Amino acid sequence: MAKFYDAITPELRSFMEAQHIFFIATAAENSRINLSPKGMDSLRVLDERTVAYLDLTGSGNETAAHLKADGRITMMFCSFDAAPLILRLYGRGRLILKSDPAWPDMISRFRPLPGARQIVVVDVQSVQTSCGFGVPYYEFKGERPALIDWALKKGEIGLEEYRRRYNRLSIDGLPSDTVNDAAHPQ
């Protein structure tokens, strides 16, 4: 049976922080719904109504474009071990970019990860738990090193070029507004 909460309880916070993977869902009007897995110790619970995750450079930047256009975001956490549980956070998301005055304080909350492009902050409006009985068991074997290795090989200049080329627009043509074109005109 689903249960709703007004805020993240201490028990739910512990559950969230123990998970190796979580999922982010966003959409904008007339766009495809995006659902992305996240991991690599990138989540921080800031308080009972605010969470943040460090977002790394990837093949697209749908989340940023959707948050700019709409702002709605859902996060989902699942237990894959003996205690079944699904936890969803419903809220409004916003970005903190490297050019933002809040970046130094926020980035200090995370371990350094090559390829970091933005921090997604979620202002939680509603919290929901459900049984999770249909979620299978899985055993965590470790983080994949491929994304970190790729970012290290690209270097910061290569990552900036990649983001300008591949992260400027969503797959539906929505602007992400996360690329600093003034510093690097085309």
N, CA and C of each residue as an Amber inpcrd file, in Angstrom:
protein
   558
   0.8460000  -1.1770000   0.0000000   0.0000000   0.0000000   0.0000000
   0.8940000   1.2450000   0.0000000   0.6070000   2.1560000  -0.8910000
   1.3820000   3.3930000  -0.9860000   1.0860000   4.2990000   0.1980000
   2.1300000   5.0010000   0.6330000   1.9910000   5.9470000   1.7370000
   2.6920000   7.2400000   1.3420000   2.0440000   8.3660000   1.6210000
   2.6140000   9.6720000   1.2970000   3.1320000  10.3590000   2.5550000
   4.1950000  11.1440000   2.3700000   4.8130000  11.9270000   3.4360000
   4.9790000  13.3540000   2.9320000   5.0050000  14.2900000   3.8510000
   5.2510000  15.6920000   3.4920000   6.7360000  15.9960000   3.3300000
   7.5750000  15.1290000   3.8990000   9.0170000  15.3820000   3.8910000
   9.7610000  14.0560000   3.9750000  11.0670000  14.1130000   3.7870000
  11.9240000  12.9360000   3.8920000  12.1850000  12.6720000   5.3720000
  11.7660000  11.5190000   5.8580000  11.9910000  11.1570000   7.2600000
  13.4310000  10.6880000   7.4350000  13.9390000  10.6420000   8.6560000
  15.2940000  10.1210000   8.8740000  15.4660000   8.6890000   8.3500000
  14.4440000   7.8490000   8.4920000  14.5340000   6.4680000   8.0020000
  14.6090000   6.4280000   6.4750000  13.8030000   7.2620000   5.8250000
  13.8360000   7.3010000   4.3640000  15.1470000   7.8920000   3.8550000
  15.6810000   8.8520000   4.5640000  16.9870000   9.4130000   4.1950000
  18.0560000   8.3260000   4.2440000  18.0590000   7.5370000   5.3000000
  19.0320000   6.4400000   5.4130000  18.8730000   5.4590000   4.2630000
  17.6220000   5.1410000   3.9200000  17.3640000   4.2430000   2.7980000
  17.9360000   4.8230000   1.5040000  17.6580000   6.0890000   1.2280000
  18.1480000   6.7360000   0.0110000  19.6720000   6.7090000  -0.0570000
  20.3000000   7.0420000   1.0330000  21.7630000   7.1310000   1.0560000
  22.4320000   5.7670000   0.9320000  21.6920000   4.6930000   1.2050000
  22.2450000   3.3410000   1.1070000  22.1470000   2.7600000  -0.3080000
  21.3740000   3.4000000  -1.1890000  21.1730000   2.8530000  -2.5310000
  22.3430000   3.2020000  -3.4460000  22.6920000   2.2470000  -4.3050000
  23.7730000   2.4560000  -5.2700000  23.2740000   3.0610000  -6.5760000
  21.9600000   3.0390000  -6.7810000  21.3750000   3.5680000  -8.0070000
  20.0500000   4.2390000  -7.6750000  19.7520000   5.2980000  -8.3990000
  18.4350000   5.9220000  -8.3320000  18.0930000   6.3850000  -9.7430000
  16.8420000   6.7420000  -9.9440000  16.3600000   7.0890000 -11.2740000
  15.7250000   8.4710000 -11.2530000  15.9180000   9.2030000 -12.3590000
  15.3930000  10.5570000 -12.5180000  14.4500000  10.5590000 -13.7150000
  13.2570000  11.1150000 -13.5390000  12.3100000  11.2480000 -14.6500000
  11.9010000  12.7120000 -14.7900000  11.9200000  13.1990000 -16.0340000
  11.5000000  14.5680000 -16.3420000  10.7770000  14.5660000 -17.6860000
  10.0330000  15.6170000 -17.9250000   9.3690000  15.8040000 -19.2180000
   9.0180000  17.2740000 -19.3680000   8.8220000  17.6620000 -20.5830000
   8.2970000  18.9900000 -20.9040000   7.1030000  18.7780000 -21.8270000
   6.2840000  19.7940000 -21.9570000   5.1110000  19.6610000 -22.8200000
   5.5420000  19.2860000 -24.2350000   4.8820000  18.2950000 -24.7970000
   5.1310000  17.8140000 -26.1590000   6.5390000  17.2610000 -26.3590000
   7.1780000  16.8210000 -25.2840000   8.4950000  16.1950000 -25.4140000
   8.3920000  14.7360000 -24.9910000   9.4170000  13.9930000 -25.3120000
   9.5110000  12.6340000 -24.8040000   9.7950000  12.6950000 -23.3130000
   9.3220000  11.7080000 -22.5880000   9.6370000  11.5930000 -21.1630000
  11.0280000  10.9940000 -21.0600000  11.8700000  11.5820000 -20.2420000
  13.2160000  11.0620000 -20.0530000  13.3060000  10.3700000 -18.7020000
  13.9370000   9.2140000 -18.6910000  14.1730000   8.4510000 -17.4680000
  15.6250000   8.0190000 -17.4790000  16.3860000   8.4340000 -16.4770000
  17.8260000   8.1760000 -16.4530000  18.2590000   7.5590000 -15.1370000
  19.1340000   6.5430000 -15.1950000  19.7220000   6.0050000 -13.9700000
  20.8860000   6.8830000 -13.5240000  21.0760000   6.9870000 -12.2320000
  22.1880000   7.7570000 -11.6550000  22.8330000   6.9250000 -10.5540000
  24.0930000   7.1730000 -10.3040000  24.8160000   6.4470000  -9.2600000
  26.1050000   7.1620000  -8.9190000  27.1590000   6.3890000  -8.6630000
  28.5070000   6.9020000  -8.3940000  28.5780000   7.8320000  -7.1910000
  27.8370000   7.5510000  -6.1530000  27.8670000   8.3800000  -4.9430000
  27.6150000   9.8470000  -5.2880000  26.6090000  10.0850000  -6.1200000
  26.3400000  11.4470000  -6.5930000  25.1700000  12.1180000  -5.8870000
  24.5330000  11.4460000  -4.9370000  23.3440000  11.9780000  -4.2690000
  23.6870000  12.5660000  -2.9080000  23.0710000  13.7020000  -2.5990000
  23.1820000  14.2860000  -1.2650000  21.7940000  14.7400000  -0.8120000
  21.4110000  14.3330000   0.3880000  20.1780000  14.8240000   0.9990000
  20.5740000  16.0630000   1.7870000  20.0950000  17.2190000   1.3730000
  20.4850000  18.4820000   2.0000000  19.6610000  18.7730000   3.2470000
  18.3850000  18.4440000   3.1970000  17.5050000  18.5370000   4.3630000
  16.2560000  17.7200000   4.0540000  15.2530000  17.7870000   4.9040000
  14.0730000  16.9300000   4.7530000  13.2110000  17.2850000   3.5360000
  13.5080000  18.3810000   2.8700000  12.7350000  18.7730000   1.6870000
  13.6110000  19.1200000   0.4800000  14.9030000  18.8460000   0.5660000
  15.8030000  19.2150000  -0.5280000  16.8600000  18.1330000  -0.7250000
  17.0010000  17.6920000  -1.9620000  18.0700000  16.7680000  -2.3190000
  18.8090000  17.3460000  -3.5190000  20.0180000  16.8730000  -3.7350000
  20.8090000  17.3100000  -4.8840000  21.6120000  16.1280000  -5.3940000
  21.8820000  16.1440000  -6.6850000  22.8120000  15.1500000  -7.2120000
  23.7490000  15.8170000  -8.2100000  24.9630000  15.3070000  -8.2300000
  25.9890000  15.7850000  -9.1430000  25.7810000  15.0840000 -10.4780000
  25.5350000  15.8620000 -11.5090000  25.2340000  15.3220000 -12.8280000
  26.4850000  15.3720000 -13.6880000  26.8390000  14.2320000 -14.2480000
  28.0420000  14.1260000 -15.0620000  27.7110000  14.2770000 -16.5420000
  28.6930000  14.7000000 -17.3140000  28.5290000  14.8290000 -18.7550000
  28.1670000  13.4780000 -19.3380000  27.1400000  13.4740000 -20.1760000
  26.6930000  12.2370000 -20.8050000  26.2990000  12.4770000 -22.2430000
  25.6530000  11.4730000 -22.8140000  25.3110000  11.5230000 -24.2340000
  24.2850000  12.5980000 -24.5550000  23.4970000  13.0080000 -23.5890000
  22.5260000  14.0790000 -23.7710000  22.4020000  14.8750000 -22.4900000
  21.4890000  15.8370000 -22.5010000  21.2450000  16.6350000 -21.2960000
  19.7470000  16.9230000 -21.2080000  18.9720000  15.8510000 -21.3240000
  17.5150000  15.9670000 -21.3170000  17.0060000  16.5940000 -20.0270000
  17.5600000  16.1780000 -18.9010000  17.0820000  16.6790000 -17.6100000
  17.1670000  18.1980000 -17.5570000  18.3010000  18.7560000 -17.9650000
  18.4600000  20.2180000 -17.9260000  17.4410000  20.9110000 -18.8240000
  17.2540000  20.3960000 -20.0290000  16.2990000  21.0120000 -20.9530000
  14.8760000  20.9230000 -20.4070000  14.5240000  19.7840000 -19.8440000
  13.1780000  19.6220000 -19.2880000  12.9640000  20.5130000 -18.0680000
  13.9600000  20.6040000 -17.2050000  13.8060000  21.4590000 -16.0230000
  13.6650000  22.9200000 -16.4270000  14.4010000  23.3410000 -17.4510000
  14.2690000  24.7210000 -17.9340000  12.8590000  24.9690000 -18.4730000
  12.3120000  23.9950000 -19.1970000  11.0060000  24.1650000 -19.8310000
   9.8390000  23.9630000 -18.8770000  10.0090000  23.0810000 -17.8850000
   8.8560000  22.6830000 -17.0790000   9.1310000  22.6770000 -15.5780000
  10.2640000  22.1400000 -15.1810000  10.6440000  22.1380000 -13.7680000
  10.2600000  20.9050000 -12.9780000   9.2910000  20.1270000 -13.4630000
   8.8730000  18.9440000 -12.7000000   9.9190000  17.8380000 -12.7910000
  10.0850000  17.1200000 -11.6810000  11.0390000  16.0220000 -11.6350000
  10.5530000  14.9790000 -10.6330000  10.8000000  13.7200000 -10.9550000
  10.5280000  12.6190000 -10.0370000  11.8130000  11.8230000  -9.8790000
  12.1340000  11.4820000  -8.6420000  13.2710000  10.6140000  -8.3450000
  12.7080000   9.3180000  -7.7750000  13.3040000   8.1800000  -8.1540000
  12.8540000   6.9020000  -7.6300000  14.0450000   6.0920000  -7.1370000
  13.8530000   5.4860000  -5.9800000  14.8330000   4.6140000  -5.3540000
  14.1590000   3.2700000  -5.1180000  14.8680000   2.1730000  -5.3860000
  14.3240000   0.8320000  -5.1690000  15.2880000   0.0290000  -4.3180000
  14.7270000  -0.7760000  -3.4310000  15.5370000  -1.7310000  -2.6900000
  15.6610000  -2.9950000  -3.5280000  16.8740000  -3.4670000  -3.6970000
  17.1150000  -4.7010000  -4.4370000  17.5630000  -5.8170000  -3.5000000
  17.4350000  -5.6060000  -2.1840000  17.8640000  -6.6190000  -1.2250000
  16.6660000  -7.1390000  -0.4310000  16.8960000  -7.6490000   0.7550000
  15.8770000  -8.3680000   1.5280000  14.6760000  -7.5230000   1.9390000
  14.8500000  -6.2310000   2.1610000  13.7470000  -5.3830000   2.6330000
  13.1430000  -4.6250000   1.4530000  12.0320000  -5.0970000   0.8670000
  11.4760000  -4.4490000  -0.3160000  10.9210000  -3.0570000  -0.0200000
  11.2000000  -2.1200000  -0.9190000  10.6880000  -0.7590000  -0.7860000
  10.9400000  -0.0050000  -2.0900000   9.9800000   0.8020000  -2.4800000
  10.1510000   1.7790000  -3.5510000   9.8640000   3.1430000  -2.9350000
  10.7300000   4.1010000  -3.2040000  10.5850000   5.4580000  -2.6830000
  10.6120000   6.4240000  -3.8590000   9.6220000   7.3010000  -3.9150000
   9.5850000   8.3290000  -4.9550000   9.5610000   9.7100000  -4.3110000
  10.3220000  10.6120000  -4.9040000  10.2990000  12.0220000  -4.5180000
   9.7310000  12.7950000  -5.6950000   8.6940000  13.5640000  -5.4510000
   8.0850000  14.4110000  -6.4780000   8.4250000  15.8550000  -6.1390000
   8.8670000  16.6110000  -7.1380000   9.2140000  17.9880000  -6.8200000
   9.5030000  18.8330000  -8.0290000  10.1860000  19.9220000  -7.7540000
  10.6210000  20.8770000  -8.7680000  12.1470000  20.8840000  -8.7510000
  12.7300000  20.8400000  -9.9330000  14.1760000  20.8010000 -10.0380000
  14.7430000  22.0920000 -10.5860000  15.9760000  22.3500000 -10.2130000
  16.7030000  23.5180000 -10.7280000  18.1670000  23.1380000 -10.8480000
  18.8740000  23.8570000 -11.6880000  20.2770000  23.5560000 -11.9540000
  21.1920000  24.5580000 -11.2790000  22.3140000  24.0540000 -10.8190000
  23.4240000  24.9060000 -10.4000000  24.5680000  24.5800000 -11.3520000
  24.9600000  25.5690000 -12.1340000  26.0280000  25.4110000 -13.1130000
  27.3420000  25.9070000 -12.5300000  28.4320000  25.5740000 -13.1950000
  29.7530000  26.0010000 -12.7240000  29.8730000  27.5170000 -12.6480000
  29.1150000  28.2340000 -13.4550000  29.1550000  29.7000000 -13.4520000
  28.2850000  30.3130000 -12.3520000  27.5140000  29.5080000 -11.6600000
  26.5970000  29.9800000 -10.6160000  27.3790000  30.3020000  -9.3380000
  27.0650000  31.4040000  -8.6620000  27.7460000  31.7280000  -7.4010000
  27.5890000  30.6410000  -6.3310000  26.5450000  29.8260000  -6.4200000
  26.3280000  28.7550000  -5.4370000  27.1830000  27.5200000  -5.7190000
  27.8370000  27.4510000  -6.8850000  28.6030000  26.2660000  -7.2680000
  29.6800000  25.8860000  -6.2440000  30.5540000  26.7890000  -5.8160000
  31.6260000  26.3740000  -4.9010000  31.1130000  25.7040000  -3.6210000
  30.0700000  26.2690000  -3.0290000  29.5170000  25.6680000  -1.8140000
  28.8900000  24.3100000  -2.1120000  28.1070000  24.2290000  -3.1780000
  27.4190000  22.9740000  -3.4880000  28.3860000  21.8780000  -3.9120000
  29.3620000  22.2010000  -4.7470000  30.2710000  21.1640000  -5.2300000
  31.1210000  20.6110000  -4.0910000  31.3400000  21.4030000  -3.0510000
  32.1410000  20.9350000  -1.9130000  31.4470000  19.8040000  -1.1540000
  30.1780000  19.5830000  -1.3910000  29.4270000  18.5200000  -0.7180000
  29.6190000  17.1580000  -1.3850000  30.2520000  17.1510000  -2.5500000
  30.4190000  15.9240000  -3.3290000  31.8910000  15.5620000  -3.4340000
  32.1500000  14.2620000  -3.6130000  33.5310000  13.8730000  -3.9060000
  33.8250000  14.2770000  -5.3430000  35.0620000  14.6200000  -5.6460000
  35.3850000  15.0420000  -7.0090000  35.1060000  13.9150000  -8.0150000
  34.3760000  14.2360000  -9.0570000  34.1020000  13.2800000 -10.1300000
  34.3960000  13.9540000 -11.4660000  35.3150000  13.4020000 -12.2450000
  35.6000000  13.9690000 -13.5600000  34.3400000  13.9840000 -14.4220000
  34.1530000  15.0570000 -15.1670000  33.0010000  15.1630000 -16.0520000
  31.8030000  15.8630000 -15.4380000  31.9240000  16.3280000 -14.1930000
  30.7970000  17.0260000 -13.5560000  30.4230000  18.2410000 -14.3930000
  29.1300000  18.3760000 -14.7200000  28.7020000  19.5070000 -15.5530000
  27.7010000  20.4030000 -14.8510000  26.9480000  19.8500000 -13.8900000
  25.9190000  20.6250000 -13.1980000  25.4750000  19.8580000 -11.9650000
  24.8350000  20.5670000 -11.0720000  24.2140000  19.9510000  -9.9030000
  22.7200000  20.1830000 -10.0410000  21.9620000  19.1150000  -9.9120000
  20.5090000  19.2110000  -9.9610000  20.0060000  19.2420000  -8.5250000
  19.2950000  20.2980000  -8.1750000  18.7140000  20.4450000  -6.8380000
  17.2140000  20.2190000  -6.9740000  16.6760000  19.3670000  -6.1120000
  15.2490000  19.0590000  -6.1430000  14.6020000  19.5750000  -4.8660000
  13.6370000  20.4610000  -5.0410000  12.8070000  20.9280000  -3.9330000
  11.6320000  19.9620000  -3.8500000  11.6520000  19.1210000  -2.8270000
  10.7010000  18.0140000  -2.7020000   9.3420000  18.5400000  -2.2510000
   8.3140000  18.2060000  -3.0210000   6.9440000  18.6030000  -2.6960000
   6.1560000  17.4670000  -2.0600000   6.5130000  16.2270000  -2.4060000
   5.7970000  15.0680000  -1.8960000   6.7240000  13.8570000  -1.9190000
   6.5570000  12.9820000  -0.9400000   7.3380000  11.7570000  -0.8240000
   6.3500000  10.5950000  -0.7770000   6.6440000   9.5290000  -1.5310000
   5.7620000   8.3700000  -1.5400000   6.5760000   7.0970000  -1.4030000
   6.1000000   6.1840000  -0.5860000   6.6810000   4.8470000  -0.5190000
   5.6370000   3.8410000  -0.9740000   6.1030000   2.7340000  -1.5240000
   5.2400000   1.6060000  -1.8520000   6.0120000   0.3240000  -1.5900000
   5.3210000  -0.7940000  -1.6850000   5.8410000  -2.0640000  -1.1750000
   7.1190000  -2.5530000  -1.8390000   7.2400000  -2.4490000  -3.1230000
   8.4240000  -2.9520000  -3.7990000   8.4770000  -4.4600000  -3.9430000
   7.3580000  -5.1400000  -3.7260000   7.3480000  -6.6030000  -3.8000000
   7.6660000  -7.1190000  -5.2040000   7.4230000  -6.3300000  -6.2320000
   7.6920000  -6.7520000  -7.6020000   9.1040000  -6.4590000  -8.0770000
   9.9200000  -5.8270000  -7.2420000  11.3010000  -5.5000000  -7.6150000
  12.1810000  -6.7220000  -7.3500000  12.9230000  -7.1910000  -8.3470000
  13.7520000  -8.3810000  -8.1470000  14.9750000  -8.0950000  -7.2710000
  15.5910000  -9.1640000  -6.8040000  16.8570000  -9.0600000  -6.0740000
  17.9910000  -8.8340000  -7.0700000  18.8940000  -7.9500000  -6.7250000
  20.1160000  -7.7600000  -7.4930000  21.2610000  -7.5510000  -6.5260000
  22.4320000  -7.9910000  -6.9460000  23.6220000  -7.8190000  -6.1170000
  24.5210000  -6.7540000  -6.7450000  24.8910000  -5.7540000  -5.9570000
  25.7790000  -4.6950000  -6.4260000  27.1980000  -5.2390000  -6.5240000
  27.8260000  -5.0730000  -7.6920000  29.1890000  -5.5640000  -7.8810000
  30.2080000  -4.4450000  -7.9770000  29.7630000  -3.2160000  -8.1550000
  30.6840000  -2.0950000  -8.2460000  30.2530000  -1.1030000  -9.3050000
  30.8900000   0.0590000  -9.2790000  30.6230000   1.1020000 -10.2690000
  31.3800000   0.7840000 -11.5510000  30.8010000   1.1160000 -12.6750000
  31.4970000   0.9890000 -13.9540000  32.4850000   2.1580000 -14.0800000
  33.7130000   1.8930000 -14.4620000  34.6890000   2.9820000 -14.5790000
  34.6430000   3.7230000 -15.9150000  33.8470000   3.2660000 -16.8690000
  33.9110000   3.7810000 -18.2430000  33.6530000   5.2850000 -18.3410000
  32.6380000   5.8120000 -17.6560000  32.3130000   7.2360000 -17.7800000
  33.4260000   8.1110000 -17.1980000  33.9530000   7.7160000 -16.0600000
  35.0540000   8.4720000 -15.4370000  36.2940000   8.4110000 -16.3240000
  36.6070000   7.2080000 -16.8280000  37.7660000   7.0600000 -17.7140000
  37.6190000   7.9290000 -18.9630000  36.4080000   7.9410000 -19.5350000
  36.1380000   8.7470000 -20.7270000  36.3400000  10.2310000 -20.4240000
  35.8070000  10.7020000 -19.2900000  35.9300000  12.1160000 -18.9180000
  37.3910000  12.4960000 -18.6830000  38.1410000  11.6330000 -18.0280000
  39.5630000  11.9060000 -17.8000000  40.3170000  11.9980000 -19.1260000
  39.9920000  11.1060000 -20.0540000  40.6530000  11.1140000 -21.3580000
  40.3070000  12.3840000 -22.1410000  39.0520000  12.8290000 -22.0680000
  38.6260000  14.0460000 -22.7720000  39.3010000  15.2880000 -22.2000000
  39.4480000  15.3510000 -20.8790000  39.9570000  16.5570000 -20.2370000
  38.8970000  17.6440000 -20.2370000  39.1130000  18.7100000 -19.4820000
  38.0830000  19.7440000 -19.3400000  37.7760000  20.4530000 -20.6590000
  38.7970000  20.7400000 -21.4540000  38.5560000  21.4020000 -22.7440000
  37.7700000  20.4830000 -23.6740000  38.1450000  19.2200000 -23.7260000
  37.4170000  18.2590000 -24.5510000  35.9870000  18.0720000 -24.0870000
  35.7710000  18.0920000 -22.7760000  34.4110000  17.9750000 -22.2470000
  33.5660000  19.1910000 -22.6130000  34.1630000  20.3830000 -22.5410000
  33.4270000  21.5910000 -22.9310000  33.0170000  21.5160000 -24.4010000
  33.9330000  21.0680000 -25.2560000  33.6130000  20.9270000 -26.6780000
  32.5040000  19.8980000 -26.8770000  32.5860000  18.7840000 -26.1620000
  31.5600000  17.7410000 -26.2590000  30.1950000  18.2760000 -25.8270000
  30.1640000  18.9920000 -24.7140000  28.8930000  19.5430000 -24.2270000
  28.3120000  20.5420000 -25.2270000  29.1580000  21.3740000 -25.8440000
  28.6640000  22.3160000 -26.8590000  28.0590000  21.5630000 -28.0450000
  28.6710000  20.4620000 -28.3940000  28.2020000  19.7130000 -29.5700000
  26.9780000  18.8440000 -29.2700000  26.9580000  18.1920000 -28.1090000
  25.9310000  17.1800000 -27.8520000  24.9490000  17.5090000 -26.7270000
  25.2260000  18.4810000 -25.9000000  24.3710000  18.7550000 -24.7400000
  23.6250000  20.0760000 -24.8310000  23.7380000  20.7780000 -25.9290000
  23.1050000  22.0860000 -26.1040000  21.5840000  21.9620000 -26.2130000
  21.1090000  20.9340000 -26.9210000  19.6790000  20.7360000 -27.1490000
  19.2640000  19.3370000 -26.7080000  18.0120000  19.2180000 -26.3110000
  17.4590000  17.8950000 -26.0080000  17.1860000  17.1660000 -27.3210000
  16.8210000  15.9000000 -27.2320000  16.5070000  15.1470000 -28.4470000
  15.2570000  15.6920000 -29.1360000  14.4660000  16.4720000 -28.4250000
  13.2820000  17.1150000 -28.9950000  13.5360000  18.5710000 -29.3820000
  14.8050000  19.0120000 -29.3170000  15.1560000  20.3600000 -29.7410000
  14.9930000  21.4400000 -28.6880000  14.7720000  21.0550000 -27.4360000
  14.6460000  22.0460000 -26.3590000  16.0330000  22.4820000 -25.9000000
  16.2580000  23.7790000 -25.6860000  17.5760000  24.2350000 -25.2340000
  17.8310000  23.8640000 -23.7790000  19.0720000  23.4710000 -23.5030000
  19.4440000  23.1720000 -22.1140000  19.9650000  24.4110000 -21.4000000
  20.4810000  25.3790000 -22.1620000  21.0660000  26.6070000 -21.6080000
  22.1510000  26.3260000 -20.5730000  22.9070000  25.2750000 -20.7940000
  23.9750000  24.9300000 -19.8600000  25.3580000  25.0980000 -20.4730000
  25.4160000  25.5170000 -21.7230000  26.6880000  25.6610000 -22.4210000
  27.0360000  27.1360000 -22.4880000  28.2550000  27.4780000 -22.1000000
  28.7090000  28.8680000 -22.1040000  29.2310000  29.2240000 -23.4910000
  28.3390000  29.7240000 -24.3500000  28.7310000  30.0790000 -25.7140000
  29.5720000  31.3460000 -25.7710000  29.4280000  32.2230000 -24.7890000
  30.2040000  33.4690000 -24.7920000  31.6950000  33.1780000 -24.6730000
  32.0250000  32.1510000 -23.9120000  33.4330000  31.8030000 -23.7260000
  34.0010000  31.0960000 -24.9520000  33.1460000  30.4070000 -25.7010000
  33.6050000  29.6270000 -26.8510000  32.6210000  29.7730000 -28.0080000
  32.6310000  30.8840000 -28.7290000  31.7050000  31.0270000 -29.8590000
  32.0200000  30.0090000 -30.9470000  30.9940000  29.6370000 -31.6960000
  31.2010000  28.6680000 -32.7830000  31.7450000  29.3460000 -34.0090000
